[in-house]
mmCIF file of C-alpha atoms and ligand atoms in Angstrom:
data_model
loop_
_atom_site.group_PDB
_atom_site.id
_atom_site.type_symbol
_atom_site.label_atom_id
_atom_site.label_comp_id
_atom_site.label_asym_id
_atom_site.label_seq_id
_atom_site.Cartn_x
_atom_site.Cartn_y
_atom_site.Cartn_z
ATOM 1 C CA MET A 88 3.271 -24.626 16.228
ATOM 2 C CA GLN A 89 5.382 -26.357 13.341
ATOM 3 C CA SER A 90 4.906 -30.248 12.938
ATOM 4 C CA SER A 91 8.785 -30.023 13.351
ATOM 5 C CA PRO A 92 11.648 -27.970 15.568
ATOM 6 C CA LEU A 93 14.241 -28.201 12.885
ATOM 7 C CA LEU A 94 11.399 -26.743 10.257
ATOM 8 C CA GLU A 95 10.460 -24.234 12.982
ATOM 9 C CA HIS A 96 14.268 -23.316 13.571
ATOM 10 C CA LEU A 97 15.114 -23.076 10.251
ATOM 11 C CA ILE A 98 12.127 -20.372 9.174
ATOM 12 C CA GLU A 99 13.673 -18.795 12.161
ATOM 13 C CA ASN A 100 16.622 -18.403 10.765
ATOM 14 C CA LEU A 101 15.587 -17.529 7.386
ATOM 15 C CA ARG A 102 14.599 -14.215 8.894
ATOM 16 C CA CYS A 103 18.160 -13.218 9.223
ATOM 17 C CA LEU A 104 18.274 -12.800 5.229
ATOM 18 C CA PRO A 105 16.880 -9.102 4.494
ATOM 19 C CA GLY A 106 13.887 -8.741 3.053
ATOM 20 C CA VAL A 107 12.534 -11.517 4.256
ATOM 21 C CA GLY A 108 9.290 -11.881 7.283
ATOM 22 C CA PRO A 109 7.647 -14.513 8.051
ATOM 23 C CA LYS A 110 5.530 -15.920 5.411
ATOM 24 C CA SER A 111 8.116 -16.007 3.172
ATOM 25 C CA ALA A 112 10.381 -17.405 5.375
ATOM 26 C CA GLN A 113 8.067 -20.138 5.750
ATOM 27 C CA ARG A 114 7.143 -20.240 1.642
ATOM 28 C CA MET A 115 11.369 -20.731 1.095
ATOM 29 C CA ALA A 116 11.320 -23.322 3.605
ATOM 30 C CA TYR A 117 8.969 -25.716 2.482
ATOM 31 C CA HIS A 118 10.069 -24.832 -0.956
ATOM 32 C CA LEU A 119 13.312 -26.634 -0.612
ATOM 33 C CA LEU A 120 12.077 -29.361 1.762
ATOM 34 C CA GLN A 121 9.343 -30.455 -0.949
ATOM 35 C CA ARG A 122 11.592 -29.599 -4.049
ATOM 36 C CA ASN A 123 15.133 -28.756 -3.762
ATOM 37 C CA ARG A 124 17.146 -30.085 -0.806
ATOM 38 C CA SER A 125 20.046 -30.556 -2.578
ATOM 39 C CA GLY A 126 19.983 -26.683 -3.285
ATOM 40 C CA GLY A 127 19.273 -26.451 0.460
ATOM 41 C CA MET A 128 22.336 -28.497 1.287
ATOM 42 C CA ASN A 129 24.515 -26.525 -1.394
ATOM 43 C CA LEU A 130 23.516 -23.012 -0.019
ATOM 44 C CA ALA A 131 24.101 -24.459 3.712
ATOM 45 C CA ARG A 132 27.650 -25.201 2.306
ATOM 46 C CA ALA A 133 27.869 -22.371 0.214
ATOM 47 C CA LEU A 134 27.080 -19.939 3.218
ATOM 48 C CA THR A 135 29.458 -21.617 5.452
ATOM 49 C CA GLU A 136 32.715 -21.257 3.243
ATOM 50 C CA ALA A 137 31.353 -17.830 2.553
ATOM 51 C CA MET A 138 31.388 -16.909 6.236
ATOM 52 C CA SER A 139 34.270 -18.280 7.425
ATOM 53 C CA LYS A 140 36.603 -17.695 4.817
ATOM 54 C CA ILE A 141 35.805 -14.356 3.298
ATOM 55 C CA GLY A 142 37.847 -11.709 4.491
ATOM 56 C CA HIS A 143 39.189 -7.891 3.588
ATOM 57 C CA CYS A 144 41.551 -7.436 0.485
ATOM 58 C CA SER A 145 45.122 -6.026 2.346
ATOM 59 C CA GLN A 146 44.750 -3.219 -0.129
ATOM 60 C CA CYS A 147 41.285 -2.138 -1.118
ATOM 61 C CA ARG A 148 39.011 -3.460 2.166
ATOM 62 C CA ASP A 149 36.789 -5.437 -0.380
ATOM 63 C CA PHE A 150 35.811 -8.545 0.359
ATOM 64 C CA THR A 151 37.749 -11.157 -0.925
ATOM 65 C CA GLU A 152 39.342 -14.986 0.585
ATOM 66 C CA GLU A 153 42.573 -13.737 -0.746
ATOM 67 C CA GLU A 154 45.115 -11.763 1.042
ATOM 68 C CA VAL A 155 44.890 -9.369 -2.130
ATOM 69 C CA CYS A 156 41.474 -9.392 -4.410
ATOM 70 C CA ASN A 157 41.482 -9.840 -8.296
ATOM 71 C CA ILE A 158 40.970 -6.006 -9.184
ATOM 72 C CA CYS A 159 43.916 -5.021 -7.217
ATOM 73 C CA ASN A 160 46.053 -7.715 -8.615
ATOM 74 C CA ASN A 161 45.035 -7.104 -12.249
ATOM 75 C CA PRO A 162 48.303 -4.847 -13.703
ATOM 76 C CA ARG A 163 46.746 -3.599 -16.057
ATOM 77 C CA ARG A 164 44.676 -1.690 -13.383
ATOM 78 C CA GLN A 165 47.636 -1.019 -11.508
ATOM 79 C CA ASN A 166 49.184 0.943 -14.418
ATOM 80 C CA SER A 167 46.432 3.299 -14.481
ATOM 81 C CA GLY A 168 46.858 5.245 -11.669
ATOM 82 C CA LEU A 169 43.445 5.449 -10.992
ATOM 83 C CA LEU A 170 41.494 5.141 -7.442
ATOM 84 C CA CYS A 171 37.916 5.320 -7.012
ATOM 85 C CA VAL A 172 37.233 5.743 -3.231
ATOM 86 C CA VAL A 173 33.642 4.200 -2.597
ATOM 87 C CA GLU A 174 31.498 3.335 0.903
ATOM 88 C CA MET A 175 30.485 -0.383 0.015
ATOM 89 C CA PRO A 176 31.569 -3.496 -2.026
ATOM 90 C CA ALA A 177 28.342 -2.861 -4.083
ATOM 91 C CA ASP A 178 29.023 0.207 -5.281
ATOM 92 C CA ILE A 179 32.605 -1.985 -6.403
ATOM 93 C CA GLN A 180 29.102 -3.947 -8.566
ATOM 94 C CA ALA A 181 27.517 -1.178 -9.724
ATOM 95 C CA ILE A 182 30.684 0.762 -11.407
ATOM 96 C CA GLU A 183 32.001 -2.322 -12.943
ATOM 97 C CA GLN A 184 28.987 -2.857 -14.378
ATOM 98 C CA THR A 185 29.418 0.637 -16.309
ATOM 99 C CA GLY A 186 32.695 -0.582 -17.718
ATOM 100 C CA GLN A 187 33.771 3.202 -17.244
ATOM 101 C CA PHE A 188 35.967 2.536 -15.239
ATOM 102 C CA SER A 189 39.288 0.432 -15.500
ATOM 103 C CA GLY A 190 41.165 1.632 -11.802
ATOM 104 C CA ARG A 191 41.252 0.348 -8.386
ATOM 105 C CA TYR A 192 39.493 0.369 -5.801
ATOM 106 C CA PHE A 193 39.094 1.424 -2.014
ATOM 107 C CA VAL A 194 36.614 0.499 0.101
ATOM 108 C CA LEU A 195 35.369 2.188 3.392
ATOM 109 C CA MET A 196 32.829 -0.033 4.355
ATOM 110 C CA GLY A 197 30.853 2.611 5.786
ATOM 111 C CA HIS A 198 30.786 6.933 5.929
ATOM 112 C CA LEU A 199 32.180 8.869 8.642
ATOM 113 C CA SER A 200 29.984 9.446 11.156
ATOM 114 C CA PRO A 201 31.501 10.705 14.498
ATOM 115 C CA LEU A 202 28.105 10.482 16.528
ATOM 116 C CA ASP A 203 28.391 7.098 16.047
ATOM 117 C CA GLY A 204 31.939 6.628 17.178
ATOM 118 C CA ILE A 205 33.184 6.040 13.270
ATOM 119 C CA GLY A 206 36.055 7.912 12.326
ATOM 120 C CA PRO A 207 39.095 8.463 9.785
ATOM 121 C CA ARG A 208 40.736 4.780 11.459
ATOM 122 C CA GLU A 209 37.226 3.185 11.303
ATOM 123 C CA ILE A 210 36.680 3.614 7.903
ATOM 124 C CA GLY A 211 40.481 2.388 6.872
ATOM 125 C CA LEU A 212 41.868 6.041 5.832
ATOM 126 C CA ASP A 213 45.301 5.181 7.725
ATOM 127 C CA LEU A 214 45.406 2.708 5.194
ATOM 128 C CA LEU A 215 44.201 4.802 2.404
ATOM 129 C CA GLN A 216 47.072 7.682 2.918
ATOM 130 C CA LYS A 217 49.760 4.872 3.324
ATOM 131 C CA ARG A 218 48.962 3.914 -0.245
ATOM 132 C CA LEU A 219 48.741 7.896 -1.655
ATOM 133 C CA VAL A 220 52.614 7.730 -0.297
ATOM 134 C CA GLU A 221 53.929 4.368 -1.371
ATOM 135 C CA GLU A 222 51.802 4.429 -4.658
ATOM 136 C CA SER A 223 51.761 6.767 -7.615
ATOM 137 C CA PHE A 224 47.780 8.003 -8.161
ATOM 138 C CA HIS A 225 47.380 10.131 -10.574
ATOM 139 C CA GLU A 226 43.990 10.797 -9.763
ATOM 140 C CA VAL A 227 41.362 9.796 -6.708
ATOM 141 C CA ILE A 228 37.838 9.788 -7.848
ATOM 142 C CA LEU A 229 35.754 9.917 -4.814
ATOM 143 C CA ALA A 230 32.499 7.923 -5.089
ATOM 144 C CA THR A 231 31.121 7.946 -1.836
ATOM 145 C CA ASN A 232 27.021 8.377 -1.643
ATOM 146 C CA PRO A 233 25.272 12.099 -2.421
ATOM 147 C CA THR A 234 24.214 11.986 0.943
ATOM 148 C CA VAL A 235 25.298 14.577 4.044
ATOM 149 C CA GLU A 236 27.835 11.648 5.454
ATOM 150 C CA GLY A 237 28.537 10.755 1.694
ATOM 151 C CA ASP A 238 29.581 14.379 1.101
ATOM 152 C CA ALA A 239 31.532 15.270 4.271
ATOM 153 C CA THR A 240 33.494 11.952 3.881
ATOM 154 C CA ALA A 241 34.480 13.016 0.316
ATOM 155 C CA ASN A 242 35.578 16.248 1.380
ATOM 156 C CA TYR A 243 37.690 15.066 4.308
ATOM 157 C CA ILE A 244 39.462 12.566 1.950
ATOM 158 C CA ALA A 245 39.761 15.489 -0.822
ATOM 159 C CA GLU A 246 41.927 17.406 2.026
ATOM 160 C CA ILE A 247 44.108 14.440 2.387
ATOM 161 C CA CYS A 248 44.311 13.999 -1.458
ATOM 162 C CA HIS A 249 45.734 17.684 -1.726
ATOM 163 C CA LEU A 250 48.009 17.307 1.184
ATOM 164 C CA HIS A 251 50.292 14.627 -0.825
ATOM 165 C CA ASN A 252 49.413 16.657 -4.253
ATOM 166 C CA ILE A 253 46.908 14.468 -5.719
ATOM 167 C CA LYS A 254 44.474 15.818 -8.230
ATOM 168 C CA VAL A 255 40.975 14.055 -6.995
ATOM 169 C CA SER A 256 37.808 14.854 -8.245
ATOM 170 C CA ARG A 257 34.075 13.698 -6.900
ATOM 171 C CA ILE A 258 31.735 11.855 -9.455
ATOM 172 C CA ALA A 259 28.493 14.266 -10.142
ATOM 173 C CA HIS A 260 25.547 14.236 -12.613
ATOM 174 C CA GLY A 261 23.341 12.375 -12.533
ATOM 175 C CA ILE A 262 22.748 10.442 -8.836
ATOM 176 C CA PRO A 263 19.599 11.978 -7.403
ATOM 177 C CA VAL A 264 20.750 13.663 -4.271
ATOM 178 C CA GLY A 265 19.740 11.471 -1.271
ATOM 179 C CA GLY A 266 19.845 8.343 -3.412
ATOM 180 C CA GLU A 267 21.972 5.811 -2.990
ATOM 181 C CA LEU A 268 25.249 5.000 -5.243
ATOM 182 C CA GLU A 269 23.829 0.898 -5.712
ATOM 183 C CA THR A 270 20.858 1.287 -6.927
ATOM 184 C CA VAL A 271 21.167 3.587 -9.602
ATOM 185 C CA ASP A 272 20.723 2.739 -13.043
ATOM 186 C CA GLY A 273 24.216 1.963 -15.706
ATOM 187 C CA THR A 274 23.496 5.217 -17.677
ATOM 188 C CA THR A 275 22.926 7.936 -14.848
ATOM 189 C CA LEU A 276 26.192 5.987 -13.197
ATOM 190 C CA THR A 277 28.342 6.122 -16.409
ATOM 191 C CA HIS A 278 27.118 10.134 -16.802
ATOM 192 C CA SER A 279 28.306 10.996 -13.228
ATOM 193 C CA PHE A 280 31.840 9.698 -13.835
ATOM 194 C CA LEU A 281 32.220 11.653 -16.960
ATOM 195 C CA GLY A 282 30.857 14.154 -15.895
ATOM 196 C CA ARG A 283 33.483 14.211 -12.266
ATOM 197 C CA ARG A 284 35.040 17.333 -11.194
ATOM 198 C CA GLN A 285 38.213 18.401 -9.822
ATOM 199 C CA ILE A 286 38.151 19.593 -6.252
ATOM 200 C CA ASP A 287 40.246 22.456 -5.506
ATOM 201 C CA MET B 162 32.274 -10.271 -11.576
ATOM 202 C CA GLN B 163 32.394 -10.315 -8.226
ATOM 203 C CA SER B 164 36.258 -10.132 -6.270
ATOM 204 C CA SER B 165 35.671 -13.106 -4.451
ATOM 205 C CA PRO B 166 34.701 -16.455 -6.238
ATOM 206 C CA LEU B 167 32.873 -17.795 -2.386
ATOM 207 C CA LEU B 168 31.299 -14.712 -2.536
ATOM 208 C CA GLU B 169 29.857 -15.368 -6.238
ATOM 209 C CA HIS B 170 29.596 -18.704 -5.265
ATOM 210 C CA LEU B 171 27.218 -17.844 -2.693
ATOM 211 C CA ILE B 172 24.981 -15.218 -4.383
ATOM 212 C CA GLU B 173 24.246 -18.086 -7.121
ATOM 213 C CA ASN B 174 23.523 -20.622 -4.479
ATOM 214 C CA LEU B 175 20.726 -17.873 -2.521
ATOM 215 C CA ARG B 176 18.726 -17.809 -6.138
ATOM 216 C CA CYS B 177 17.696 -21.173 -5.304
ATOM 217 C CA LEU B 178 15.274 -19.583 -2.647
ATOM 218 C CA PRO B 179 11.997 -18.708 -4.483
ATOM 219 C CA GLY B 180 11.544 -14.736 -5.054
ATOM 220 C CA VAL B 181 15.359 -14.213 -4.916
ATOM 221 C CA GLY B 182 16.833 -12.691 -8.127
ATOM 222 C CA PRO B 183 20.393 -11.820 -8.904
ATOM 223 C CA LYS B 184 20.076 -8.455 -6.760
ATOM 224 C CA SER B 185 18.508 -9.291 -3.917
ATOM 225 C CA ALA B 186 21.104 -12.509 -3.543
ATOM 226 C CA GLN B 187 23.587 -9.856 -3.705
ATOM 227 C CA ARG B 188 22.128 -7.654 -1.244
ATOM 228 C CA MET B 189 21.419 -10.889 0.911
ATOM 229 C CA ALA B 190 25.227 -12.076 0.197
ATOM 230 C CA TYR B 191 26.532 -8.325 1.355
ATOM 231 C CA HIS B 192 24.386 -8.181 3.928
ATOM 232 C CA LEU B 193 25.453 -11.540 5.780
ATOM 233 C CA LEU B 194 29.220 -10.475 5.465
ATOM 234 C CA GLN B 195 28.866 -6.933 6.585
ATOM 235 C CA ARG B 196 26.352 -7.229 9.414
ATOM 236 C CA ASN B 197 25.688 -10.594 10.654
ATOM 237 C CA ARG B 198 28.439 -13.455 10.054
ATOM 238 C CA SER B 199 26.840 -15.233 12.611
ATOM 239 C CA GLY B 200 23.357 -15.167 11.735
ATOM 240 C CA GLY B 201 24.661 -16.554 8.329
ATOM 241 C CA MET B 202 26.290 -20.081 10.056
ATOM 242 C CA ASN B 203 23.561 -20.289 11.987
ATOM 243 C CA LEU B 204 21.139 -20.343 8.913
ATOM 244 C CA ALA B 205 23.994 -23.241 7.325
ATOM 245 C CA ARG B 206 23.541 -25.660 10.240
ATOM 246 C CA ALA B 207 19.871 -25.159 10.171
ATOM 247 C CA LEU B 208 19.681 -25.550 6.580
ATOM 248 C CA THR B 209 21.905 -28.635 6.845
ATOM 249 C CA GLU B 210 19.817 -30.284 9.829
ATOM 250 C CA ALA B 211 16.340 -29.373 8.027
ATOM 251 C CA MET B 212 17.079 -31.152 4.741
ATOM 252 C CA SER B 213 19.047 -33.928 6.598
ATOM 253 C CA LYS B 214 17.040 -34.943 9.183
ATOM 254 C CA ILE B 215 13.371 -33.901 8.517
ATOM 255 C CA GLY B 216 11.134 -36.379 6.804
ATOM 256 C CA HIS B 217 7.662 -37.281 6.597
ATOM 257 C CA CYS B 218 5.660 -38.402 9.394
ATOM 258 C CA SER B 219 4.333 -42.519 8.827
ATOM 259 C CA GLN B 220 0.593 -41.632 10.358
ATOM 260 C CA CYS B 221 -0.071 -38.308 8.299
ATOM 261 C CA ARG B 222 2.956 -37.435 5.982
ATOM 262 C CA ASP B 223 3.753 -33.849 7.061
ATOM 263 C CA PHE B 224 7.339 -33.002 7.716
ATOM 264 C CA THR B 225 8.887 -34.418 10.587
ATOM 265 C CA GLU B 226 12.338 -35.550 11.945
ATOM 266 C CA GLU B 227 10.641 -38.051 14.028
ATOM 267 C CA GLU B 228 8.936 -41.300 13.198
ATOM 268 C CA VAL B 229 5.542 -40.056 14.503
ATOM 269 C CA CYS B 230 4.782 -35.986 14.447
ATOM 270 C CA ASN B 231 3.570 -33.954 17.509
ATOM 271 C CA ILE B 232 0.125 -33.691 15.936
ATOM 272 C CA CYS B 233 -0.494 -37.161 15.551
ATOM 273 C CA ASN B 234 1.019 -37.746 19.009
ATOM 274 C CA ASN B 235 -1.133 -35.702 20.450
ATOM 275 C CA PRO B 236 -3.775 -37.614 22.689
ATOM 276 C CA ARG B 237 -6.452 -35.441 22.591
ATOM 277 C CA ARG B 238 -6.478 -35.039 18.688
ATOM 278 C CA GLN B 239 -6.199 -38.661 18.862
ATOM 279 C CA ASN B 240 -9.363 -38.570 20.552
ATOM 280 C CA SER B 241 -11.642 -35.889 18.416
ATOM 281 C CA GLY B 242 -11.947 -38.686 15.348
ATOM 282 C CA LEU B 243 -11.721 -36.088 13.321
ATOM 283 C CA LEU B 244 -9.034 -36.586 10.393
ATOM 284 C CA CYS B 245 -8.745 -33.617 7.738
ATOM 285 C CA VAL B 246 -7.223 -33.921 4.611
ATOM 286 C CA VAL B 247 -5.304 -31.394 2.906
ATOM 287 C CA GLU B 248 -2.212 -30.907 -0.163
ATOM 288 C CA MET B 249 0.412 -29.338 1.630
ATOM 289 C CA PRO B 250 1.925 -29.107 4.954
ATOM 290 C CA ALA B 251 1.401 -25.461 4.853
ATOM 291 C CA ASP B 252 -2.349 -25.759 4.485
ATOM 292 C CA ILE B 253 -2.026 -27.515 8.311
ATOM 293 C CA GLN B 254 -0.045 -24.375 9.616
ATOM 294 C CA ALA B 255 -2.994 -22.166 7.881
ATOM 295 C CA ILE B 256 -5.725 -24.160 9.540
ATOM 296 C CA GLU B 257 -3.876 -24.399 12.909
ATOM 297 C CA GLN B 258 -3.699 -20.457 13.132
ATOM 298 C CA THR B 259 -7.966 -20.701 13.138
ATOM 299 C CA GLY B 260 -8.053 -22.443 16.628
ATOM 300 C CA GLN B 261 -11.500 -23.987 14.798
ATOM 301 C CA PHE B 262 -9.906 -27.997 14.085
ATOM 302 C CA SER B 263 -8.582 -30.176 17.091
ATOM 303 C CA GLY B 264 -8.016 -33.563 14.955
ATOM 304 C CA ARG B 265 -5.144 -34.548 13.212
ATOM 305 C CA TYR B 266 -4.405 -34.159 9.777
ATOM 306 C CA PHE B 267 -3.114 -36.215 6.329
ATOM 307 C CA VAL B 268 -1.045 -34.486 3.905
ATOM 308 C CA LEU B 269 -1.191 -35.683 -0.310
ATOM 309 C CA MET B 270 1.531 -33.883 -0.534
ATOM 310 C CA GLY B 271 -0.109 -32.841 -3.796
ATOM 311 C CA HIS B 272 -3.269 -33.356 -5.489
ATOM 312 C CA LEU B 273 -4.299 -36.293 -7.844
ATOM 313 C CA SER B 274 -2.739 -35.175 -11.843
ATOM 314 C CA PRO B 275 -3.353 -38.295 -13.935
ATOM 315 C CA LEU B 276 -1.340 -36.703 -16.951
ATOM 316 C CA ASP B 277 1.808 -35.619 -14.437
ATOM 317 C CA GLY B 278 1.368 -39.577 -13.495
ATOM 318 C CA ILE B 279 0.273 -38.637 -9.898
ATOM 319 C CA GLY B 280 -1.840 -41.448 -8.843
ATOM 320 C CA PRO B 281 -3.551 -42.374 -5.452
ATOM 321 C CA ARG B 282 -0.601 -44.009 -4.977
ATOM 322 C CA GLU B 283 1.833 -40.659 -5.035
ATOM 323 C CA ILE B 284 -0.858 -38.912 -2.998
ATOM 324 C CA GLY B 285 -0.832 -41.308 -0.134
ATOM 325 C CA LEU B 286 -4.102 -43.248 -0.577
ATOM 326 C CA ASP B 287 -2.741 -45.955 -0.005
ATOM 327 C CA LEU B 288 -1.719 -45.365 3.527
ATOM 328 C CA LEU B 289 -4.970 -43.240 4.061
ATOM 329 C CA GLN B 290 -7.404 -46.029 3.409
ATOM 330 C CA LYS B 291 -5.098 -48.117 5.854
ATOM 331 C CA ARG B 292 -5.713 -45.552 8.153
ATOM 332 C CA LEU B 293 -9.501 -45.528 8.159
ATOM 333 C CA VAL B 294 -9.635 -49.613 8.664
ATOM 334 C CA GLU B 295 -7.150 -49.548 11.276
ATOM 335 C CA GLU B 296 -8.348 -46.332 13.421
ATOM 336 C CA SER B 297 -12.241 -44.786 14.489
ATOM 337 C CA PHE B 298 -12.852 -41.595 12.342
ATOM 338 C CA HIS B 299 -16.131 -40.360 12.933
ATOM 339 C CA GLU B 300 -15.741 -37.991 10.153
ATOM 340 C CA VAL B 301 -13.066 -37.076 7.543
ATOM 341 C CA ILE B 302 -13.051 -33.339 6.134
ATOM 342 C CA LEU B 303 -11.709 -32.990 2.493
ATOM 343 C CA ALA B 304 -9.279 -28.783 2.976
ATOM 344 C CA THR B 305 -7.648 -29.978 -0.706
ATOM 345 C CA ASN B 306 -7.911 -26.519 -2.382
ATOM 346 C CA PRO B 307 -10.765 -25.011 -4.547
ATOM 347 C CA THR B 308 -9.173 -25.729 -7.932
ATOM 348 C CA VAL B 309 -10.274 -28.541 -10.449
ATOM 349 C CA GLU B 310 -7.879 -30.999 -9.301
ATOM 350 C CA GLY B 311 -8.441 -30.600 -5.530
ATOM 351 C CA ASP B 312 -11.885 -30.849 -6.069
ATOM 352 C CA ALA B 313 -11.022 -34.140 -8.406
ATOM 353 C CA THR B 314 -9.001 -35.302 -5.566
ATOM 354 C CA ALA B 315 -11.321 -34.879 -2.634
ATOM 355 C CA ASN B 316 -14.215 -37.180 -4.302
ATOM 356 C CA TYR B 317 -11.934 -39.539 -4.960
ATOM 357 C CA ILE B 318 -11.462 -39.839 -1.561
ATOM 358 C CA ALA B 319 -14.887 -38.781 -0.427
ATOM 359 C CA GLU B 320 -15.724 -42.203 -2.530
ATOM 360 C CA ILE B 321 -13.294 -44.201 -0.398
ATOM 361 C CA CYS B 322 -14.773 -42.761 2.953
ATOM 362 C CA HIS B 323 -18.337 -44.007 1.362
ATOM 363 C CA LEU B 324 -16.752 -46.990 0.892
ATOM 364 C CA HIS B 325 -15.537 -47.559 4.763
ATOM 365 C CA ASN B 326 -18.818 -45.919 5.890
ATOM 366 C CA ILE B 327 -17.462 -42.804 7.602
ATOM 367 C CA LYS B 328 -18.842 -39.521 7.139
ATOM 368 C CA VAL B 329 -17.010 -37.352 4.676
ATOM 369 C CA SER B 330 -17.051 -33.254 4.211
ATOM 370 C CA ARG B 331 -15.809 -31.249 2.027
ATOM 371 C CA ILE B 332 -14.809 -27.591 3.300
ATOM 372 C CA ALA B 333 -16.516 -24.514 2.011
ATOM 373 C CA HIS B 334 -17.766 -21.196 2.219
ATOM 374 C CA GLY B 335 -15.332 -18.393 1.436
ATOM 375 C CA ILE B 336 -12.525 -19.695 0.153
ATOM 376 C CA PRO B 337 -11.902 -18.111 -3.866
ATOM 377 C CA VAL B 338 -12.699 -20.512 -6.436
ATOM 378 C CA GLY B 339 -9.363 -20.766 -7.900
ATOM 379 C CA GLY B 340 -7.506 -19.684 -4.982
ATOM 380 C CA GLU B 341 -4.857 -21.324 -2.581
ATOM 381 C CA LEU B 342 -6.042 -22.684 1.027
ATOM 382 C CA GLU B 343 -2.495 -21.347 2.157
ATOM 383 C CA THR B 344 -3.094 -17.853 1.625
ATOM 384 C CA VAL B 345 -6.481 -17.313 3.192
ATOM 385 C CA ASP B 346 -7.098 -14.927 5.727
ATOM 386 C CA GLY B 347 -8.068 -16.548 9.161
ATOM 387 C CA THR B 348 -11.937 -15.380 9.033
ATOM 388 C CA THR B 349 -12.527 -16.945 5.561
ATOM 389 C CA LEU B 350 -10.762 -20.490 6.597
ATOM 390 C CA THR B 351 -12.814 -19.908 9.898
ATOM 391 C CA HIS B 352 -15.983 -19.961 7.643
ATOM 392 C CA SER B 353 -15.243 -22.607 5.336
ATOM 393 C CA PHE B 354 -14.836 -25.025 8.449
ATOM 394 C CA LEU B 355 -17.795 -24.059 10.224
ATOM 395 C CA GLY B 356 -20.365 -24.277 6.607
ATOM 396 C CA ARG B 357 -18.918 -27.836 5.759
ATOM 397 C CA ARG B 358 -21.105 -30.085 4.165
ATOM 398 C CA GLN B 359 -21.460 -33.727 3.845
ATOM 399 C CA ILE B 360 -20.748 -35.647 0.626
ATOM 400 C CA ASP B 361 -23.691 -37.962 -0.758
HETATM 401 ZN ZN1 ZN C 415 41.571 -5.153 -3.419
HETATM 402 ZN ZN1 ZN C 416 1.926 -36.699 11.581
#
């Protein structure tokens, strides 16, 4: 039992953060109370703002508090004619850090998983098709994770691209099979971009 | 660069938590946005409440949002005649978990450190003396950390107890020298309570 119900409540709520168990939640709560209350207040405000105001870009589905995100709004990126399809927003961060890609993105927010009721609609493929029709892309780069589900999703999207006569490629070399794109180092990711191969 | 300034701000602010670097801050922010926005909102509220309302108990200096904390207010604990002096609130949690101690506490919120300008007043020894005079304690148990500073602080408080003719003891066996009380396992801590020795 903590001496304070509010402290107990804070420790409990800190555990909603991934990787935070009871011990580290307690350490975090004491740290803030003892040494950084203004930091704790700032974090509370940042959380409230982010949770209530951040939605999804109407073009790429990445997180943004605007109607259209910074990347989609960038004219240089619009002119590249390249569209990179990823599973999660964190994948965009990883790719941006390689500096190898200057096109736009499309975020599936997951992958096809029929057994879990996640079909084409749930990962936004209706919006993706609409964009393929309305905009003129030279190439769609499929950067879903090299897992069974990621590969299946990539194949499904490749077929859609073929229907629209758009060149489509899959990033390839270096990503360990079964691994997650988000955790791959920049060099490996750069190689996999340069070594992408067209899907016929 | 994140696609969203609010997201970037959140990631930055999550780093005020101890042990949270840029990578895990990003993972936490995405996790909340993707899977647990209500958890994020609850955490924000818990933080605001805790940071703004939790103060220190007027008797033991532990964290509480009340004038006097649950432990100090407990009549059974008041009747025990035992007072345990610890450095930090987390030490109380560790001791409570052993179930070996049913008295009250006094939290120094640190230890004597003259070079850092932390003297007797800064660790609340004026309040401790007042309690020793006004209440009737059979024994004061010194459970400061077994470090140079913790030992020096214990010796200083032992002298105050001697002046007031109050029996004083120091918890002893089992705590690794140089270690921190908060991280010791329950059995070791239990032994150190049972093996406490009077300071003459
Ligand atoms: Zn966008
Ligand atoms: Zn108290």
